[in-house]
Amino acid sequence: AAAAPGPPFLPPPPQPRPRPRGTGCLPTLSLYALSGAVLGAYLAALSKNGWDLEALSVNPLAGPAPSALLAVGALDAAAVNCKSQAWRVASSPFVVAGAVDLVASTTLAWALARPLARGLAAPWLSIPAIYVASGVVGACASASLLPGAGPQVGAPAAVAGLWGAALALLAARRSLYARRWVTAAVLLVLVGGPLTVLCILPYTNVFFVGAAAAVGALSGVALAAGPGTG
């Protein structure tokens, strides 16, 4: 008698594809928190200014008066150096001068979130840590090198720190980025260009932004995810 046919061949079930780096919700929540802090500081400064925007001759970035910026924590080198107001180096990374750098800084931070989340270990914690550390060191550099400067805001510099981290990660962890040349072009042109413009606008300076970018680059390498990190 012929042998009974065996069970029909069934192909193995498809294996679930691993989730790419940077698609979790925690990095997004950390960006919401940073953006909310910057927006809150801007609204508080407007409130101190009676909800009025100053003339463009005073603040060309569509924002309040310098006194209102100082009231919400903008960097004042003289106050830091001579009046024991060192807390301003920690508050200034969350202060913008007006709506122009508010929109630019938050948009660039969100644009940097994905490449950072792909390369950083624990990006939900690393991204805000790099943001704050870069802004604080940039503020210290600004207060030291420009002791006579007027009010300076640090949100653009802190975003420059995220930019420096993204560039460093792209160089150190190239295998994590499938389209590394496209990512490099975006970082250098579409992000680096606006940051350069922000650097030369009033209420910030090249020392603030440059020091923050350098700290961000070093932090990005130090906090980079290892080859086996998911």
XYZ file of C-alpha atoms in Angstrom:
230
model
C 0.000 0.000 0.000
C 1.172 3.475 -0.760
C 2.262 5.518 2.207
C -0.205 8.126 3.336
C 0.797 11.594 2.277
C 2.346 13.652 5.006
C 1.029 16.990 6.151
C 1.280 19.745 3.583
C 4.410 21.860 3.760
C 3.798 25.139 5.535
C 6.330 27.945 5.212
C 7.570 29.392 8.483
C 5.616 32.406 9.699
C 7.191 35.756 8.846
C 9.391 37.139 11.562
C 8.537 40.593 12.883
C 10.876 43.241 11.587
C 12.888 44.983 14.290
C 11.812 48.519 15.011
C 14.312 51.032 13.650
C 16.125 53.255 16.066
C 14.434 56.536 16.772
C 10.818 55.425 16.334
C 9.894 55.158 20.014
C 7.695 57.637 21.809
C 10.102 58.611 24.605
C 12.432 60.720 22.412
C 9.346 62.478 21.077
C 8.137 63.205 24.589
C 11.524 64.652 25.522
C 11.329 66.981 22.495
C 7.839 68.044 23.512
C 9.172 68.874 26.973
C 12.062 70.956 25.606
C 9.827 72.749 23.097
C 7.257 73.433 25.794
C 9.899 74.938 28.080
C 11.149 77.271 25.333
C 7.619 78.280 24.356
C 6.725 78.857 28.000
C 9.716 81.151 28.479
C 8.782 83.132 25.371
C 5.192 83.571 26.546
C 6.405 84.570 30.013
C 8.661 87.218 28.458
C 5.759 88.552 26.405
C 3.682 88.681 29.565
C 6.405 90.705 31.297
C 6.276 93.058 28.312
C 2.519 93.561 28.520
C 1.965 91.166 25.594
C 3.467 93.741 23.248
C 6.160 93.169 20.652
C 8.932 95.731 20.664
C 9.741 97.789 17.601
C 12.028 96.053 15.132
C 14.719 98.610 15.910
C 14.802 97.241 19.474
C 14.109 93.560 18.831
C 14.111 92.548 15.150
C 13.153 88.965 16.047
C 9.512 89.773 16.914
C 9.913 89.629 20.652
C 9.747 91.632 23.869
C 12.113 94.210 25.303
C 15.558 93.186 26.594
C 14.385 93.783 30.163
C 11.636 91.177 29.705
C 14.160 88.673 28.339
C 16.322 89.224 31.416
C 13.290 88.763 33.642
C 12.754 85.214 32.349
C 16.392 84.138 32.563
C 18.326 85.417 29.549
C 22.089 85.503 29.980
C 23.498 88.714 31.413
C 27.295 88.454 31.538
C 27.670 91.300 34.020
C 25.081 89.770 36.356
C 26.762 86.366 36.128
C 30.263 87.693 36.684
C 29.596 90.411 39.240
C 26.191 89.834 40.852
C 26.257 86.122 41.679
C 23.529 85.287 39.174
C 25.195 82.121 37.905
C 21.741 80.522 37.572
C 21.385 82.424 34.293
C 23.787 80.047 32.545
C 21.285 77.237 33.244
C 18.137 79.203 32.378
C 19.368 80.873 29.191
C 19.237 77.693 27.009
C 15.446 77.860 27.266
C 15.125 81.544 26.320
C 14.556 82.903 22.804
C 14.565 86.533 21.765
C 11.411 86.423 19.656
C 9.072 84.484 17.439
C 11.683 84.198 14.687
C 14.219 82.227 16.681
C 11.435 80.425 18.556
C 10.138 78.904 15.316
C 13.620 78.313 13.917
C 15.030 76.710 17.068
C 12.117 74.380 17.712
C 11.857 73.364 14.055
C 15.564 72.555 13.871
C 15.434 70.622 17.151
C 12.645 68.434 15.780
C 14.535 67.967 12.517
C 17.548 66.723 14.491
C 15.545 64.369 16.706
C 15.441 61.426 14.294
C 19.164 61.208 13.443
C 20.007 61.707 17.111
C 17.605 59.004 18.265
C 19.090 56.560 15.775
C 22.602 56.991 17.120
C 22.303 57.787 20.828
C 21.976 55.369 23.699
C 18.793 56.125 25.705
C 17.865 59.051 23.396
C 14.941 60.082 25.592
C 17.537 61.090 28.203
C 20.566 61.815 26.013
C 18.844 64.418 23.821
C 17.773 66.741 26.666
C 21.101 66.145 28.431
C 23.041 67.275 25.348
C 20.709 70.236 24.890
C 21.190 71.481 28.451
C 24.931 70.731 28.675
C 25.631 72.472 25.365
C 23.593 75.505 26.309
C 25.202 75.814 29.739
C 28.783 75.557 28.445
C 27.963 77.956 25.615
C 26.583 80.437 28.151
C 29.742 80.148 30.255
C 31.874 80.798 27.177
C 29.767 83.805 26.213
C 29.875 85.313 29.700
C 33.648 84.797 29.897
C 34.616 86.005 26.433
C 32.053 88.811 26.067
C 31.721 90.222 29.604
C 30.206 93.468 28.345
C 27.540 91.948 26.116
C 23.899 92.747 26.648
C 21.160 90.120 27.100
C 21.911 86.892 25.262
C 19.518 83.997 24.622
C 20.660 80.404 24.531
C 18.038 78.296 22.754
C 19.729 78.632 19.334
C 23.056 77.655 20.907
C 21.549 74.625 22.635
C 20.105 73.500 19.300
C 23.581 73.969 17.817
C 24.718 71.483 20.449
C 22.211 68.945 19.118
C 23.492 69.671 15.616
C 27.085 69.049 16.683
C 26.038 65.778 18.286
C 24.239 64.666 15.119
C 27.294 65.391 12.969
C 29.588 63.555 15.381
C 27.272 60.535 15.444
C 27.137 60.452 11.662
C 30.929 60.348 11.542
C 31.399 57.857 14.399
C 28.460 55.507 13.724
C 28.118 55.559 9.948
C 26.669 52.048 9.824
C 23.528 53.203 11.635
C 22.531 55.527 8.805
C 21.415 53.840 5.582
C 21.469 57.076 3.570
C 24.400 58.729 5.258
C 25.186 61.117 2.408
C 21.621 62.388 2.335
C 21.698 62.780 6.118
C 25.007 64.635 5.894
C 23.622 67.016 3.260
C 20.542 67.731 5.348
C 22.608 68.374 8.480
C 25.145 70.606 6.764
C 22.824 72.617 4.518
C 19.252 72.535 5.796
C 20.218 72.659 9.473
C 23.664 74.252 9.436
C 22.531 77.111 7.201
C 19.732 78.378 9.467
C 21.948 77.911 12.535
C 24.592 80.114 10.930
C 21.978 82.811 10.369
C 20.779 82.541 13.972
C 24.385 82.853 15.113
C 24.753 86.330 13.599
C 21.356 87.669 14.655
C 21.027 89.944 17.700
C 20.862 88.480 21.211
C 23.290 85.641 20.546
C 26.928 85.394 19.472
C 29.438 83.111 17.818
C 31.111 82.137 21.111
C 27.794 81.023 22.584
C 26.889 78.948 19.527
C 30.382 77.658 18.743
C 31.105 76.404 22.245
C 27.693 74.742 22.412
C 28.249 72.958 19.084
C 31.651 71.694 20.238
C 30.234 70.344 23.498
C 27.396 68.720 21.577
C 29.849 66.947 19.278
C 31.856 65.583 22.209
C 28.675 64.547 24.014
C 27.344 62.795 20.932
C 30.430 60.604 20.713
C 30.395 59.916 24.450
C 26.702 58.964 24.490
C 26.640 57.052 21.205
C 24.850 53.718 21.189
C 27.053 50.659 20.926
C 26.806 48.195 18.036
C 24.437 45.968 19.945
C 22.255 48.610 21.454
C 18.671 48.566 20.268
